[in-house]
Coordinates of C-alpha atoms in Angstrom, one line a residue:
Chain A
M1 CA -82.3 -8.4 -188.6
N2 CA -82.4 -5.1 -186.8
K3 CA -78.9 -5.5 -184.6
K4 CA -77.0 -2.4 -184.2
G5 CA -73.6 -2.1 -184.2
F6 CA -71.5 -3.5 -186.7
F7 CA -72.8 -3.7 -190.2
L8 CA -77.1 -3.5 -190.6
D9 CA -78.4 -6.4 -192.5
T10 CA -77.9 -9.5 -194.5
M11 CA -77.4 -7.2 -197.9
V12 CA -75.2 -4.7 -196.0
D13 CA -73.7 -7.3 -194.3
I14 CA -72.6 -8.8 -197.3
Y15 CA -71.0 -5.9 -198.5
G16 CA -69.3 -4.5 -196.0
W17 CA -67.6 -8.0 -195.5
L18 CA -66.7 -7.6 -199.2
I19 CA -64.8 -4.1 -198.9
F20 CA -63.5 -5.6 -195.9
I21 CA -62.1 -8.2 -197.3
L22 CA -61.1 -6.2 -200.4
G23 CA -58.8 -3.7 -198.4
L24 CA -57.2 -6.3 -196.6
I25 CA -56.0 -7.5 -200.5
I26 CA -55.5 -4.3 -201.6
W27 CA -53.3 -3.8 -198.0
W28 CA -51.6 -7.2 -198.5
L29 CA -50.3 -6.7 -202.3
V30 CA -49.3 -2.9 -200.8
F31 CA -46.6 -4.7 -198.5
Y32 CA -45.9 -7.6 -201.4
L33 CA -45.0 -4.9 -203.7
A34 CA -43.0 -3.1 -201.3
F35 CA -40.8 -5.8 -199.0
G36 CA -41.4 -9.0 -200.2
R37 CA -41.2 -9.1 -204.6
G38 CA -38.5 -10.7 -204.2
S39 CA -36.0 -7.4 -204.1
A40 CA -32.5 -7.3 -204.9
Y41 CA -29.6 -5.1 -203.6
T42 CA -26.3 -5.0 -203.8
I43 CA -23.1 -4.7 -202.0
N44 CA -20.8 -1.9 -202.7
E45 CA -17.3 -2.4 -201.5
K46 CA -15.8 0.6 -200.2
Q47 CA -12.3 1.6 -199.3
F48 CA -10.9 3.4 -196.1
S49 CA -8.1 4.6 -194.7
I50 CA -7.5 5.9 -191.0
N51 CA -4.8 8.5 -192.1
N52 CA -1.8 8.4 -189.7
D53 CA -2.0 12.0 -188.5
G54 CA -2.9 10.3 -184.9
L55 CA 1.0 8.2 -185.0
L56 CA 3.0 11.6 -186.2
L57 CA 1.5 13.5 -183.2
N58 CA 2.7 10.5 -181.3
Y59 CA 5.8 10.7 -182.8
L60 CA 6.6 14.7 -182.3
S61 CA 5.2 13.7 -178.8
T62 CA 7.9 11.0 -177.8
P63 CA 11.7 12.3 -175.3
I64 CA 14.5 12.0 -177.5
E65 CA 16.8 9.7 -175.0
N66 CA 19.4 11.7 -172.7
K67 CA 18.1 15.0 -174.2
G68 CA 15.4 16.2 -172.2
Y69 CA 13.1 17.1 -174.7
S70 CA 11.0 15.7 -177.0
L71 CA 11.0 15.9 -181.4
I72 CA 8.5 18.7 -181.6
D73 CA 11.2 20.6 -179.2
S74 CA 14.3 19.8 -181.7
L75 CA 11.8 20.2 -185.0
I76 CA 11.5 24.1 -183.2
L77 CA 14.8 24.6 -182.7
A78 CA 15.5 23.8 -186.0
Y79 CA 12.8 25.4 -187.8
E80 CA 13.8 28.8 -185.7
G81 CA 17.5 28.3 -186.3
K82 CA 18.5 28.1 -183.1
E83 CA 19.8 24.5 -183.6
D84 CA 21.5 22.7 -186.3
K85 CA 19.6 20.7 -188.9
E86 CA 21.4 17.8 -188.0
I87 CA 20.6 17.2 -184.5
L88 CA 17.1 17.4 -186.3
K89 CA 17.6 14.6 -188.1
S90 CA 19.4 12.6 -185.5
D91 CA 16.6 13.4 -183.3
V92 CA 14.0 11.7 -185.8
N93 CA 16.7 9.2 -187.0
S94 CA 16.3 8.0 -183.2
I95 CA 13.7 7.6 -183.2
L96 CA 12.1 6.2 -186.6
K97 CA 14.5 3.4 -185.6
K98 CA 12.7 2.5 -183.4
V99 CA 9.2 2.6 -184.4
Y100 CA 10.7 0.1 -187.6
Y101 CA 12.8 -2.5 -185.5
K102 CA 16.2 -0.7 -186.1
K103 CA 15.8 -1.1 -189.4
S104 CA 16.8 2.7 -191.1
V105 CA 14.4 4.1 -193.5
C106 CA 14.5 7.7 -195.5
W107 CA 12.1 10.8 -194.8
N108 CA 11.5 14.1 -195.1
L109 CA 10.1 16.3 -192.8
W110 CA 8.3 19.2 -194.5
Y111 CA 7.0 22.6 -193.9
Y112 CA 4.5 24.8 -195.2
E113 CA 4.3 28.5 -195.7
G114 CA 1.0 29.3 -197.0
E115 CA 1.0 27.3 -200.0
E116 CA 4.7 26.7 -201.1
K117 CA 6.3 23.3 -199.5
K118 CA 9.8 23.0 -198.2
L119 CA 11.8 21.1 -196.7
L120 CA 13.1 21.2 -193.4
A121 CA 15.5 18.4 -192.5
N122 CA 15.8 14.6 -194.6
E123 CA 17.0 11.1 -194.8
E124 CA 17.6 10.6 -198.5
C125 CA 16.7 7.2 -200.3
E126 CA 18.8 5.4 -202.3
G127 CA 16.5 3.2 -204.7
K128 CA 13.4 1.7 -205.1
T129 CA 10.8 3.0 -202.2
N130 CA 7.1 2.1 -201.5
L131 CA 5.6 4.8 -199.0
L132 CA 5.5 3.7 -195.5
F133 CA 4.4 6.7 -193.9
D134 CA 2.4 9.9 -194.4
A135 CA 1.1 12.5 -191.6
T136 CA 0.5 16.2 -191.3
T137 CA -0.1 18.4 -188.1
I138 CA -0.4 21.6 -187.2
I139 CA 2.4 22.9 -185.0
P140 CA 2.6 26.6 -182.8
L141 CA 5.6 28.5 -183.0
T142 CA 6.9 30.2 -179.9
N143 CA 6.3 33.3 -181.0
G144 CA 2.7 32.8 -181.4
N145 CA 2.4 31.6 -185.2
S146 CA 1.8 28.2 -186.5
I147 CA 2.8 26.4 -189.3
D148 CA 1.3 23.0 -191.1
I149 CA 4.5 20.5 -191.0
R150 CA 4.3 16.9 -193.0
L151 CA 6.3 13.8 -192.6
T152 CA 6.6 11.0 -195.6
I153 CA 8.5 8.1 -195.0
P154 CA 9.1 6.8 -198.5
G155 CA 10.7 3.4 -198.1
Y156 CA 13.5 1.7 -196.0
S157 CA 16.8 3.1 -197.7
Chain B
M1 CA -78.0 -3.0 -203.1
M2 CA -80.1 0.3 -203.1
K3 CA -81.4 -1.0 -199.7
I4 CA -77.8 0.2 -199.3
F5 CA -77.7 3.2 -200.1
R6 CA -80.9 4.3 -199.2
R7 CA -80.0 3.9 -195.6
K8 CA -78.0 7.1 -195.2
K9 CA -76.3 6.0 -192.2
T10 CA -74.5 2.7 -193.6
M11 CA -73.2 4.9 -196.5
I12 CA -71.6 7.4 -194.1
L13 CA -70.0 4.6 -192.3
I14 CA -68.7 2.7 -195.8
I15 CA -67.5 5.3 -197.5
S16 CA -65.5 6.9 -194.1
L17 CA -64.0 3.1 -193.7
A18 CA -63.2 3.1 -197.0
I19 CA -61.5 6.6 -197.0
L20 CA -59.7 6.2 -193.7
F21 CA -58.0 3.2 -195.4
W22 CA -56.7 4.4 -197.9
V23 CA -55.1 7.3 -195.9
I24 CA -54.0 4.6 -194.2
T25 CA -52.3 2.9 -196.7
G26 CA -50.7 6.1 -198.3
M27 CA -49.3 7.4 -194.7
L28 CA -47.8 4.2 -195.3
F29 CA -46.4 4.4 -198.6
V30 CA -44.8 7.9 -197.7
R31 CA -43.1 6.4 -194.6
I32 CA -41.7 2.8 -196.3
A33 CA -40.2 5.3 -199.1
A34 CA -38.6 8.0 -196.0
K35 CA -36.9 5.7 -194.1
K36 CA -35.5 3.9 -197.1
A37 CA -33.7 7.2 -198.5
Q38 CA -31.7 7.1 -195.2
F39 CA -30.1 4.1 -195.6
N40 CA -27.6 5.6 -198.8
A41 CA -24.9 5.9 -196.8
T42 CA -22.0 3.3 -197.0
L43 CA -21.9 1.0 -194.1
G44 CA -19.2 2.1 -191.6
E45 CA -18.8 5.3 -193.4
T46 CA -20.7 7.4 -190.5
Q47 CA -17.7 5.1 -187.9
L48 CA -15.1 6.5 -189.5
G49 CA -15.9 10.1 -189.6
L50 CA -16.0 9.5 -186.0
I51 CA -12.5 8.7 -186.3
E52 CA -11.0 10.8 -188.2
N53 CA -12.9 13.7 -186.1
Y54 CA -11.4 12.2 -183.1
I55 CA -7.9 12.3 -185.0
K56 CA -8.7 15.7 -185.6
G57 CA -9.6 16.4 -181.7
E58 CA -5.6 14.5 -180.4
K59 CA -4.5 17.5 -183.6
I60 CA -5.9 20.2 -182.0
L61 CA -5.5 19.3 -178.1
F62 CA -1.5 18.1 -179.4
Y63 CA -1.3 22.1 -180.7
I64 CA -3.4 23.5 -177.3
D65 CA -1.1 21.0 -175.0
Q66 CA 2.5 23.2 -177.3
A67 CA 1.0 26.5 -176.7
A68 CA -0.1 26.6 -173.4
K69 CA 3.6 25.5 -173.2
Y70 CA 5.0 28.2 -175.2
S71 CA 2.4 30.8 -173.5
I72 CA 3.7 29.9 -170.5
Y73 CA 7.3 29.9 -171.0
A74 CA 6.4 34.0 -172.5
A75 CA 4.2 34.6 -169.4
I76 CA 6.7 33.6 -166.9
Y77 CA 9.4 36.8 -168.7
D78 CA 5.9 38.9 -169.2
L79 CA 5.3 38.6 -165.1
S80 CA 9.0 38.8 -163.8
L81 CA 9.2 42.5 -166.2
N82 CA 6.7 44.0 -164.9
G83 CA 7.5 42.9 -161.5
G84 CA 4.7 40.7 -160.4
F85 CA 1.4 43.0 -161.9
F86 CA -1.1 42.4 -164.6
D87 CA -2.5 45.6 -163.5
Y88 CA -0.4 48.2 -161.6
K89 CA -2.1 48.0 -157.5
C90 CA -0.5 51.7 -156.8
G91 CA 0.7 52.6 -159.9
D92 CA 4.5 52.9 -160.6
Y93 CA 7.9 54.8 -159.9
K94 CA 9.9 55.3 -163.4
G95 CA 7.8 52.0 -165.1
Y96 CA 8.4 49.9 -162.2
G97 CA 5.5 48.5 -160.9
L98 CA 5.4 49.6 -156.8
W99 CA 4.7 47.0 -153.8
Q100 CA 4.9 50.1 -151.5
S101 CA 3.7 53.4 -152.2
E102 CA 3.6 56.9 -149.8
K103 CA 0.1 56.3 -149.6
E104 CA -0.3 52.4 -149.3
E105 CA 1.7 49.6 -147.6
M106 CA 3.0 46.2 -148.7
E107 CA -0.1 44.6 -148.1
Y108 CA -2.0 46.1 -150.0
C109 CA 0.1 47.2 -153.4
S110 CA 1.8 43.8 -153.5
P111 CA 0.8 42.0 -156.4
D112 CA -1.1 39.0 -156.6
Y113 CA 1.5 37.5 -159.0
K114 CA -0.4 33.8 -159.4
N115 CA -3.6 35.7 -160.7
S116 CA -1.4 38.2 -162.6
F117 CA 0.5 34.7 -164.6
S118 CA -2.8 33.9 -165.2
K119 CA -3.8 36.4 -166.7
F120 CA -0.6 36.4 -169.0
I121 CA -0.5 32.9 -170.0
S122 CA -4.6 33.7 -170.8
T123 CA -3.5 36.0 -172.9
R124 CA -0.8 34.1 -175.0
L125 CA -2.4 32.0 -175.6
D126 CA -5.6 33.2 -176.9
S127 CA -3.0 34.6 -179.7
Y128 CA -2.3 31.6 -180.7
I129 CA -6.6 30.3 -180.6
N130 CA -8.2 32.9 -181.3
E131 CA -8.2 32.5 -185.2
G132 CA -9.4 29.0 -184.5
I133 CA -7.7 25.8 -185.7
M134 CA -8.3 23.5 -188.8
G135 CA -11.2 25.4 -189.3
I136 CA -12.8 24.9 -186.0
N137 CA -13.4 27.8 -183.3
I138 CA -11.6 27.4 -180.0
P139 CA -13.3 29.1 -176.8
T140 CA -10.7 32.4 -175.8
N141 CA -10.8 33.0 -172.3
N142 CA -10.9 29.4 -171.8
Y143 CA -8.8 28.8 -168.6
D144 CA -9.1 28.4 -164.8
F145 CA -5.3 27.8 -163.5
V146 CA -4.3 25.9 -160.1
F147 CA -0.9 26.0 -159.8
E148 CA 1.0 23.6 -157.4
E149 CA 4.8 25.1 -156.6
G150 CA 7.3 24.2 -155.5
E151 CA 11.0 23.7 -156.9
K152 CA 9.5 23.4 -160.1
T153 CA 5.9 24.7 -160.5
K154 CA 3.2 22.4 -162.6
I155 CA 0.2 24.5 -164.0
H156 CA -2.9 22.7 -164.7
G157 CA -5.4 24.8 -167.1
I158 CA -8.5 23.6 -166.7
A159 CA -10.7 24.3 -169.9
T160 CA -14.5 25.4 -168.8
T161 CA -16.0 25.2 -172.6
P162 CA -15.1 21.8 -174.6
L163 CA -14.5 22.2 -178.4
S164 CA -17.2 21.6 -180.6
I165 CA -16.0 19.4 -184.0
P166 CA -18.8 18.9 -186.4
L167 CA -19.1 15.4 -187.0
L168 CA -19.9 15.2 -191.4
C169 CA -22.0 12.3 -192.6
G170 CA -23.4 10.8 -196.4
K171 CA -22.3 12.2 -199.5
D172 CA -23.5 15.6 -198.6
K173 CA -21.3 16.2 -195.2
T174 CA -24.2 17.8 -193.1
E175 CA -23.7 17.7 -189.8
C176 CA -25.3 14.7 -188.2
G177 CA -23.6 15.6 -184.4
V178 CA -20.7 16.8 -182.7
Y179 CA -17.8 15.4 -181.1
K180 CA -16.9 17.8 -177.8
V181 CA -13.2 17.3 -176.2
K182 CA -12.2 19.8 -173.3
P183 CA -9.3 21.3 -174.5
S184 CA -7.5 21.1 -171.0
F185 CA -3.7 21.0 -170.2
F186 CA -0.9 20.1 -168.0
Q187 CA 2.6 21.8 -167.7
Q188 CA 5.2 21.4 -165.5
V189 CA 8.3 24.0 -165.7
D190 CA 11.8 24.3 -163.8
Y191 CA 10.9 27.9 -162.6
N192 CA 9.9 28.9 -159.5
L193 CA 6.8 31.1 -158.2
N194 CA 8.5 31.2 -155.1
D195 CA 10.5 34.2 -155.9
Y196 CA 7.8 36.6 -155.4
E197 CA 7.3 35.5 -151.9
M198 CA 11.1 36.0 -151.4
I199 CA 11.2 39.6 -153.2
K200 CA 8.5 40.8 -150.6
E201 CA 10.7 39.5 -147.9
K202 CA 14.0 41.5 -149.3
L203 CA 11.4 44.4 -149.6
I204 CA 10.3 44.2 -146.4
K205 CA 13.8 43.8 -145.0
I206 CA 15.1 46.8 -146.5
A207 CA 12.2 48.8 -146.2
E208 CA 12.4 47.8 -142.1
E209 CA 15.9 49.0 -142.3
C210 CA 16.6 52.1 -144.5
K211 CA 12.8 53.7 -142.9
K212 CA 14.7 55.8 -140.3
E213 CA 17.6 56.6 -142.9
Q214 CA 17.2 60.4 -145.0
D215 CA 19.2 61.6 -147.7
L216 CA 20.6 65.0 -146.4
A217 CA 21.6 68.3 -148.4
D218 CA 25.3 66.9 -148.1
A219 CA 24.8 63.3 -146.9
E220 CA 22.7 60.6 -148.8
N221 CA 22.0 59.0 -146.1
L222 CA 19.1 56.8 -147.8
K223 CA 20.8 56.2 -150.5
Q224 CA 23.3 54.7 -149.1
C225 CA 21.0 52.5 -146.9
V226 CA 19.4 51.4 -149.6
Y227 CA 22.4 50.4 -152.0
S228 CA 24.1 48.7 -149.3
K229 CA 21.6 45.6 -149.4
M230 CA 21.7 45.1 -152.3
G231 CA 23.9 42.1 -154.0
S232 CA 23.2 38.1 -154.0
Y233 CA 19.4 36.9 -151.9
K234 CA 18.4 33.6 -152.0
G235 CA 18.9 32.8 -156.0
L236 CA 18.7 36.6 -157.8
E237 CA 21.2 39.3 -158.0
W238 CA 19.6 42.8 -156.5
K239 CA 20.4 46.1 -158.3
A240 CA 19.0 49.0 -157.7
I241 CA 18.5 51.1 -160.7
P242 CA 20.5 54.9 -159.6
K243 CA 18.7 57.9 -159.1
E244 CA 20.1 61.6 -159.9
A245 CA 20.6 64.2 -157.1
S246 CA 17.7 65.9 -156.5
A247 CA 16.8 68.8 -154.6
E248 CA 13.8 66.8 -152.4
E249 CA 14.2 63.8 -150.9
D250 CA 12.8 61.1 -152.9
R251 CA 12.2 57.6 -151.4
N252 CA 11.3 56.2 -154.2
F253 CA 13.6 53.3 -155.2
A254 CA 13.4 50.7 -157.9
F255 CA 15.0 48.0 -158.0
E256 CA 15.7 44.6 -161.0
A257 CA 16.4 41.3 -159.1
V258 CA 18.5 38.9 -161.7
S259 CA 17.2 34.8 -161.9
D260 CA 20.0 32.8 -163.4
K261 CA 17.3 31.1 -164.6
K262 CA 16.2 31.1 -168.5
M263 CA 13.0 29.4 -169.7
P264 CA 13.9 27.2 -173.2
F265 CA 13.8 28.8 -176.2
N266 CA 14.7 32.5 -174.6
D267 CA 18.7 33.6 -174.1
D268 CA 17.4 36.0 -171.9
K269 CA 17.8 35.7 -168.1
I270 CA 14.3 36.3 -165.9
V271 CA 14.4 39.8 -164.6
Y272 CA 11.8 41.3 -162.0
K273 CA 11.8 45.1 -162.1
F274 CA 10.3 46.1 -159.6
A275 CA 9.8 49.3 -157.2
I276 CA 8.9 50.6 -153.6
F277 CA 8.8 53.5 -151.3
V278 CA 11.0 53.7 -148.5
P279 CA 8.7 54.4 -145.3
D280 CA 9.4 58.3 -143.8
E281 CA 10.5 57.8 -140.3
A282 CA 13.7 59.9 -139.7
P283 CA 12.7 63.1 -138.6
P284 CA 15.0 66.3 -139.3
P285 CA 18.2 66.4 -137.8
P286 CA 18.6 68.8 -134.3
I287 CA 18.7 72.4 -135.4
R288 CA 22.3 73.2 -133.9
E289 CA 24.0 76.6 -133.0
L290 CA 21.2 78.8 -132.8
E291 CA 21.7 82.1 -132.3
V292 CA 19.5 85.0 -130.0
S293 CA 20.6 88.7 -130.1
K294 CA 18.5 91.5 -128.9
K295 CA 16.7 93.5 -131.6
E296 CA 14.8 96.1 -129.6
E297 CA 13.9 96.3 -125.6
D298 CA 10.5 94.2 -126.3
S299 CA 12.0 91.7 -128.9
I300 CA 14.8 89.4 -130.5
I301 CA 16.0 88.0 -133.5
L302 CA 16.3 84.4 -133.6
K303 CA 18.6 82.8 -136.0
W304 CA 19.3 78.8 -137.2
E305 CA 21.0 77.0 -139.7
E306 CA 18.5 76.4 -142.2
S307 CA 18.3 72.2 -142.3
K308 CA 19.9 70.3 -144.9
A309 CA 16.9 67.7 -144.7
L310 CA 15.7 67.5 -148.3
D311 CA 12.3 67.3 -146.7
V312 CA 11.6 69.9 -144.1
K313 CA 8.3 71.4 -144.1
K314 CA 8.0 74.0 -140.9
Y315 CA 10.1 75.0 -138.2
K316 CA 8.9 75.1 -134.7
I317 CA 10.3 77.7 -132.6
Y318 CA 9.9 76.4 -128.7
Y319 CA 10.1 78.5 -126.1
M320 CA 9.6 79.2 -122.3
H321 CA 9.8 81.7 -119.9
S322 CA 10.2 82.8 -116.2
D323 CA 10.7 84.9 -114.0
N324 CA 13.2 82.4 -112.1
E325 CA 16.4 80.5 -113.8
M326 CA 15.7 78.7 -115.7
D327 CA 18.3 75.1 -117.2
C328 CA 17.4 75.5 -120.5
R329 CA 19.2 72.0 -120.7
K330 CA 16.1 70.9 -119.3
I331 CA 13.7 72.6 -121.6
G332 CA 12.3 68.6 -122.3
E333 CA 11.6 68.0 -118.9
Y334 CA 9.6 71.3 -118.7
Y335 CA 7.8 70.8 -121.2
K336 CA 5.9 67.7 -120.2
N337 CA 6.0 68.9 -116.2
T338 CA 5.7 72.2 -116.8
P339 CA 7.0 74.4 -113.3
L340 CA 3.8 76.4 -111.7
D341 CA 6.2 79.6 -112.7
I342 CA 7.3 78.2 -116.3
T343 CA 4.9 79.7 -119.1
K344 CA 5.6 77.4 -122.4
E345 CA 4.8 78.6 -125.5
E346 CA 5.3 77.4 -129.2
V347 CA 5.6 78.9 -133.0
I348 CA 5.4 77.0 -136.0
I349 CA 7.1 78.9 -139.4
Y350 CA 6.1 77.1 -142.3
K351 CA 9.2 76.5 -145.1
E352 CA 7.8 79.0 -147.8
N353 CA 6.6 82.2 -145.1
I354 CA 10.8 81.9 -144.0
I355 CA 12.6 84.7 -143.7
K356 CA 16.8 84.4 -144.7
D357 CA 19.5 86.5 -143.2
P358 CA 20.2 89.0 -145.4
T359 CA 24.3 88.8 -144.8
N360 CA 23.8 84.7 -144.9
P361 CA 21.1 82.8 -146.6
N362 CA 21.6 79.9 -145.6
L363 CA 20.8 81.5 -142.1
I364 CA 16.8 81.9 -141.1
T365 CA 16.0 84.2 -138.5
Q366 CA 12.6 85.1 -136.6
E367 CA 11.5 87.9 -134.4
I368 CA 9.9 87.0 -131.2
A369 CA 8.1 89.6 -129.1
V370 CA 9.9 89.3 -125.4
K371 CA 9.5 90.9 -122.1
D372 CA 11.4 91.3 -119.0
K373 CA 11.6 87.8 -118.0
K374 CA 14.6 84.8 -118.5
Y375 CA 13.8 83.0 -121.8
C376 CA 14.9 79.6 -123.3
F377 CA 14.7 79.1 -127.3
A378 CA 14.8 75.6 -129.2
V379 CA 13.9 75.5 -133.1
T380 CA 13.2 72.1 -134.4
A381 CA 12.1 71.2 -137.7
I382 CA 9.6 69.1 -139.2
D383 CA 9.0 67.2 -142.2
K384 CA 6.1 66.4 -144.7
V385 CA 4.8 63.7 -142.7
E386 CA 5.3 65.4 -139.3
N387 CA 8.6 63.6 -138.2
E388 CA 9.6 65.6 -135.8
I389 CA 12.8 65.4 -132.9
N390 CA 12.3 64.5 -129.5
I391 CA 12.4 68.3 -127.6
E392 CA 14.8 67.0 -125.1
D393 CA 17.4 66.0 -128.6
A394 CA 16.9 69.9 -129.0
E395 CA 19.7 72.0 -128.8
A396 CA 17.9 74.9 -125.9
I397 CA 20.3 78.1 -125.4
N398 CA 18.9 80.6 -122.7
Y399 CA 18.5 84.9 -123.1
P400 CA 19.6 87.0 -122.0

C-alpha cells in the first residue's frame, strides 16, 4: 500500500494499532489506579467554636438606661477612678439581666496590666457554676494608652 | 517487522508518538497529585477563619471608634487653648495666637478652626493607633473629616486607606487571603464649633470701638476701652489678660473666653485663648500752650509741651507768614486755600532729634528763622502710623 497518512503499510498498520491500543490500556490503568480502585476517604470530625468577643463589643456599646452613656464609658470612669466601682457593677448587672432574661448571673470583669490580670469589678458566685460567657477585647483609655479587658460569666448566681 | 524499522520515517513517527504519550501521562500524574495535596484542610476551617477575622476586624473598629471619641474631646481642648490655630498664622502675643496683627488684618490672620480641629483630632488619634492594634498595622493620618455644625457637632471621619487583616489558612497558617475594611467613624459631641464665629464677632467689635483710643502717659484710654468690653457675651465669659504699664504704646491684647461646657472625662471648662492687635486710628492729642519768644532779630524760639501720646514719632510745625495781619484761628482754612499774600511752610522734627528746654525737660524747643513779617505757628504730633489731628483742630498762635 502506498497510502499517505496514518500508517504506511499493513505491517506498520498492525504494529501501529498495537502500540496505540497498548497506550490506551495503560492510560486507563493510570486513571483506574488513581481514582477508581475503591479509594477510601476518612471523614474527620473537628469542633470549632466562634468566640464571644463580638458579643462583648455589643455589651460595651449598650447605653445604660437613664444615664446618657454606654457601658464602656462607665468602665473607663471606674478604671480611671472617676466613678465608684459600685456604679460600674450596677451598670453591668442592668445589661446582663436583660441578656439572661432577668436571671441574675455572676460575672468577673478583668483588666490586664502587661501579663498581670487584675479584677476591676465583679458579682460573686454562690454554689456551682457553668461557664456561660468568656470574651476579651482591647479598649483605649482617655490618656492615649489602651488595656485588654476580659468579661467572664461563670454561671447563674 | 524489519521493514518497519527499515523505514526511517515510520520509526521516527512511532517513537515520537510513544514519547509524547508518556510525557502527557507523566504530567497527568503530577497534576492529579498536586490537586490532592490541596485538600488537606478540614471542611469549613477556612470559612471559620474568615469569621474570626471578621470579629477581629470588629474589635479593631470598635477600638478606633472609642479612640476617635476621646481624641475629639481632647482636640476640643487643644483647639481652644491654641485660639483655634494649629499653627499661628500671624504669630502670637505672650503665647496667645493673634487673630489680627499690626501688619495683617483679621480676614487673613483669623484661624481656619475646622482645618485646625481636623489636625488636632488626627494627631490625637494617631497616638492611639501608630503602634498597631492586636498585631495589625493601622494606617495613620488616614482620615478626611466632615463637620456638621450645630448645637451638637457631628464629625464624620472618613478613612482613605482600609485596614488589611490577613486570613490564615491550613495547618501551617499561611496567608491565603486578606480581609479589608475601612475604619471610618461617626461621632456626635455636645459642643458648638460656632463659638469661634462668636469670638471673631466680638473681636471685630472691640477693634472697631477702640481703634480711636490710645494710651497716654497719664491716661490709659485704650486699655480702659478694651477692658470695658469684657464680661459675658453669647455664652462665653470674657476677660482680658492684665498688661503692665510700659513706656511705649502696646496695642496688643490677650484674652481668655471661658465656656461653661466641659467635655466628658474632663473636669476643666473649655477656655479659649487668643490675642488681637487693636488698630491705631488715634492721632496724638493736640499740642496746647504753644509759646513763641524772640531769640534774635531774625529768629524765634518755639516751645511746646511734649505730647503725652506713647507712640509719637515726630512733630510737625506749621507756619505761615504774610505782610498783612492774619487771623491764626483760620490756619486750617489758610492751609487748604492759601491766599496769594500768605506763604505757608512746614518743619518736621523727629522725636530722636528734639531739643528739650534745659529748664524744663517736659518742654520741647525749636528755633525758627523769621523775617519782618506777620506769622502764625501751630504744632502737631504725628505717631508711627502717620496719625495726625486735622490742622483745623490745632492750636495756633501769632507772632509778633
